[in-house]
Short mmCIF file of C-alpha atoms in Angstrom, two decimals:
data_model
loop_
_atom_site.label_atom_id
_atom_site.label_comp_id
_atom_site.label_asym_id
_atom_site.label_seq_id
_atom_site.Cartn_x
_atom_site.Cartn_y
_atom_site.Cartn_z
CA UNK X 1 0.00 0.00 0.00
CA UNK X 2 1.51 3.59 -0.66
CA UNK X 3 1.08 6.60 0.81
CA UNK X 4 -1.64 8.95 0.74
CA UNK X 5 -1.78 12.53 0.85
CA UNK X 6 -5.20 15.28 1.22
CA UNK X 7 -5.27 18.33 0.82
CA UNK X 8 -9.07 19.65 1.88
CA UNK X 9 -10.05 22.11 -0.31
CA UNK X 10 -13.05 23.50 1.99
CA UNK X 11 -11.72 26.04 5.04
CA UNK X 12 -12.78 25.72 8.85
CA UNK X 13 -14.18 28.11 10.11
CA UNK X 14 -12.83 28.74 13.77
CA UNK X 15 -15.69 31.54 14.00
CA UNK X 16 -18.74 29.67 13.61
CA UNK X 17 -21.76 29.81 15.59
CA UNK X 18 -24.16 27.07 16.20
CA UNK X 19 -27.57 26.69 13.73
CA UNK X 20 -30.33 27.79 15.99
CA UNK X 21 -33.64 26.54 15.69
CA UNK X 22 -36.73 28.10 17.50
CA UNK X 23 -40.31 26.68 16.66
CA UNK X 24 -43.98 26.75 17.95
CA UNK X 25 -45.98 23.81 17.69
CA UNK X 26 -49.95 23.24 18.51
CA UNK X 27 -51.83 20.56 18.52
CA UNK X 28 -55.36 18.40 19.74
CA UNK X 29 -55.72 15.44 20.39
CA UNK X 30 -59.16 13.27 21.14
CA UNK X 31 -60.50 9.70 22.19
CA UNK X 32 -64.12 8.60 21.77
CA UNK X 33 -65.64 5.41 22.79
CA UNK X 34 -63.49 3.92 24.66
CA UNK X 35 -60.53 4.89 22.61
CA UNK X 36 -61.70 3.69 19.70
CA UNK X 37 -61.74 6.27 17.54
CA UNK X 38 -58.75 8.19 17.65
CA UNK X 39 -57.67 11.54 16.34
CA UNK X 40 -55.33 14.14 16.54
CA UNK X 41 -54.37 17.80 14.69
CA UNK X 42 -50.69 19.69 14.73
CA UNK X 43 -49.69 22.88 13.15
CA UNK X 44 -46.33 24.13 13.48
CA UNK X 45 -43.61 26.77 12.51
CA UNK X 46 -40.03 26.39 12.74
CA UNK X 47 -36.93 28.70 11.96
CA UNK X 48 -34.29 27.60 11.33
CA UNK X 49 -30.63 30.27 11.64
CA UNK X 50 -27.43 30.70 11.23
CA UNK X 51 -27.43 27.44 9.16
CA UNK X 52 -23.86 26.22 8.13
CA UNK X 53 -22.85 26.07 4.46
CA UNK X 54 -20.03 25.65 2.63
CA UNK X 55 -19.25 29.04 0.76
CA UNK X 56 -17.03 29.23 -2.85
CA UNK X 57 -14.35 31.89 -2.34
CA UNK X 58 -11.31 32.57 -4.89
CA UNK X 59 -9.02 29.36 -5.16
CA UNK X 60 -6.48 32.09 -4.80
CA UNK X 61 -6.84 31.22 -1.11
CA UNK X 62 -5.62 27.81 -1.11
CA UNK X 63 -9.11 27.13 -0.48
CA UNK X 64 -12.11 26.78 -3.07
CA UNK X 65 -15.30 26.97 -0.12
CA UNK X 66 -15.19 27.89 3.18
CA UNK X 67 -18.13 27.35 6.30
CA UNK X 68 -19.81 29.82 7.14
CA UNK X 69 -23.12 30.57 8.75
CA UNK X 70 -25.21 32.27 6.57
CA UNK X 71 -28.43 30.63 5.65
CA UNK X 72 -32.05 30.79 7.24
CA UNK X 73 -35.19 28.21 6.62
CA UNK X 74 -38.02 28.27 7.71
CA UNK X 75 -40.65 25.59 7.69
CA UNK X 76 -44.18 25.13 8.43
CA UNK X 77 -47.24 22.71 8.26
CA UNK X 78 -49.98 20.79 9.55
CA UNK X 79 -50.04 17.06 10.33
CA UNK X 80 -53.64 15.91 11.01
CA UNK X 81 -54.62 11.70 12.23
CA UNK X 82 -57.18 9.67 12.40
CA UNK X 83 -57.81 6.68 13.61
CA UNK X 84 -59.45 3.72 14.75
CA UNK X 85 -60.14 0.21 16.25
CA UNK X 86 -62.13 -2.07 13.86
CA UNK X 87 -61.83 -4.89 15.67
CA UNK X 88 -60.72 -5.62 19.07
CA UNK X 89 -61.51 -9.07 21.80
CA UNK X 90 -59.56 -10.86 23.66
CA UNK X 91 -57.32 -12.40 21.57
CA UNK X 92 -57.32 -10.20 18.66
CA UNK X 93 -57.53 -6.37 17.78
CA UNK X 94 -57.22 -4.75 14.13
CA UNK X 95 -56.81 -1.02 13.93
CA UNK X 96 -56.69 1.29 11.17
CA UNK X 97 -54.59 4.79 11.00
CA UNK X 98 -54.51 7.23 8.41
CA UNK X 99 -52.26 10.21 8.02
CA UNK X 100 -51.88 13.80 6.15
CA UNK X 101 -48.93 15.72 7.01
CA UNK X 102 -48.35 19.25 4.00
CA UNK X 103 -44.99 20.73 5.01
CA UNK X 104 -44.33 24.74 3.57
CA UNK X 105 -40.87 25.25 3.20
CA UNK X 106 -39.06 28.87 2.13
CA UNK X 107 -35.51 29.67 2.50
CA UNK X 108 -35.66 32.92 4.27
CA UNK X 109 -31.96 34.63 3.14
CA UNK X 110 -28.60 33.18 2.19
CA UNK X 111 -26.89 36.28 3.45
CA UNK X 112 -25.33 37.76 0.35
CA UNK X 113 -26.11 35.12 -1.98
CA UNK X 114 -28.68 35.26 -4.53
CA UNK X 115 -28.40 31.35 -4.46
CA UNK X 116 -26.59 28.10 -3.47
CA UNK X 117 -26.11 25.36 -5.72
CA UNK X 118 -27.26 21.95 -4.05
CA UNK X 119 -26.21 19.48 -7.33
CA UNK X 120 -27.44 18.75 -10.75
CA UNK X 121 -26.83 17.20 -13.97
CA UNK X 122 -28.02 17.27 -17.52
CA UNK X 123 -27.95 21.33 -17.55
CA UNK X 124 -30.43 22.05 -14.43
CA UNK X 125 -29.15 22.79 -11.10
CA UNK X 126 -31.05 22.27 -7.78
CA UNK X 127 -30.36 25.36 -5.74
CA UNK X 128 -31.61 27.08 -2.44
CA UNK X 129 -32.95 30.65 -3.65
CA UNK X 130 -34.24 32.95 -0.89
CA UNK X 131 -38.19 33.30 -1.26
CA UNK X 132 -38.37 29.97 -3.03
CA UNK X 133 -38.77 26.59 -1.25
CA UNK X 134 -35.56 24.55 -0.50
CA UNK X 135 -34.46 22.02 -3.82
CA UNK X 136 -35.74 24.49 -6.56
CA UNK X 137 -35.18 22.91 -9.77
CA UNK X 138 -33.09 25.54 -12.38
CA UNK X 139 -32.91 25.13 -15.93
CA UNK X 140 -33.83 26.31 -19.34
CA UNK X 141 -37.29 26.24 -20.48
CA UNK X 142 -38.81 26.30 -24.02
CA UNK X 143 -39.27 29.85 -25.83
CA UNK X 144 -42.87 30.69 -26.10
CA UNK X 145 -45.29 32.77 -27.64
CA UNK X 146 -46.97 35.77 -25.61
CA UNK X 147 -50.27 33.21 -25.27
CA UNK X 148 -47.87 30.53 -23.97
CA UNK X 149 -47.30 28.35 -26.35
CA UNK X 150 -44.13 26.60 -26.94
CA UNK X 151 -42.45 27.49 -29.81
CA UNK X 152 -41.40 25.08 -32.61
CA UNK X 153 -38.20 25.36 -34.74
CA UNK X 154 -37.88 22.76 -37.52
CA UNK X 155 -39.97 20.32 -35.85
CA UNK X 156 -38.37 20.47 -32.29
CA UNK X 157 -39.28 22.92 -29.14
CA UNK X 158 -36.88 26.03 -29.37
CA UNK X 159 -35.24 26.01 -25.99
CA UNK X 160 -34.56 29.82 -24.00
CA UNK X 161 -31.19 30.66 -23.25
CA UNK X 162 -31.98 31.94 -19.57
CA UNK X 163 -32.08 30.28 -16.82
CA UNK X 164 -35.25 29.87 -14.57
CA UNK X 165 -37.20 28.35 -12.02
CA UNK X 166 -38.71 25.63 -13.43
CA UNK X 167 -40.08 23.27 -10.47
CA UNK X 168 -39.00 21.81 -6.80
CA UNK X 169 -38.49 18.71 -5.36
CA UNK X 170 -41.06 19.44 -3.01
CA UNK X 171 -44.23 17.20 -3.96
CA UNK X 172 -47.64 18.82 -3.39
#
């Protein structure tokens, strides 16, 4: 086996604070007939700051990122249950649950960044973009008319040379 050598190419940070996260959460919750019908309702709202995140600086540094704590989240949503006991005796019970949970997501700020790249591949990008949800999807979308059609070049969709939003990873 031979040597091995690293260089890290992302700087420590020996100033950096810890992510804070402060959140209210309220809920109900009821039991009917003899707890057999079950349900319960939350709603809450979290912030999330001073998130850590890996920042690109000049590579004249030696370095090409460096952590720093700079982004805010927030998230918030509503989780509701029901439930109940079909069946229940001595030697047997059968219950049924069923549950809805919609999450809101918005990055608040990312300090001075207008956005952060998360990945991508095949020419989009998922990013974190203040005032859009965290894991927008970025790409190029088709030209269109002033109605909204797409347009069509010889057969094929003519695609815009600017980027933009063009979905999340989010599902409804």
């Amino acid at each position: 086996f031979g040597n091995q050598a690293n260089l890290p190419n992302t700087q420590w940070n020996p100033n950096l604070k810890a992510e804070t996260v402060t959140g209210t959460e309220f809920g109900i919750e009821g039991r009917l007939f003899e707890n057999r019908l079950r349900f319960s309702a939350t709603y809450y709202n979290q912030l999330s700051e001073d998130l850590i995140v890996p920042i690109q600086v000049t590579a004249a540094t030696g370095f090409t990122n460096v952590w720093d704590n700079v982004a805010e989240m927030e998230n918030k949503g509503i989780e509701l249950e029901l439930g109940g006991t079909v069946i229940q005796n001595n030697d047997f019970s059968f219950d049924i649950d069923l549950n809805w949970a919609k999450n809101d997501n918005q990055v608040v700020s990312l300090g001075e960044l207008d956005s952060y790249i998360l990945g991508g591949q095949w020419g989009m990008t998922l990013q974190a973009r203040p005032g859009q949800p965290y894991g927008v999807i970025v790409g190029r979308d088709f030209e269109r008319s002033p109605d909204g059609q797409v347009i069509f070049e010889d057969g094929l969709p003519k695609i815009s040379n600017k980027q933009k939003v063009l979905g999340n990873i989010a599902p409804d």
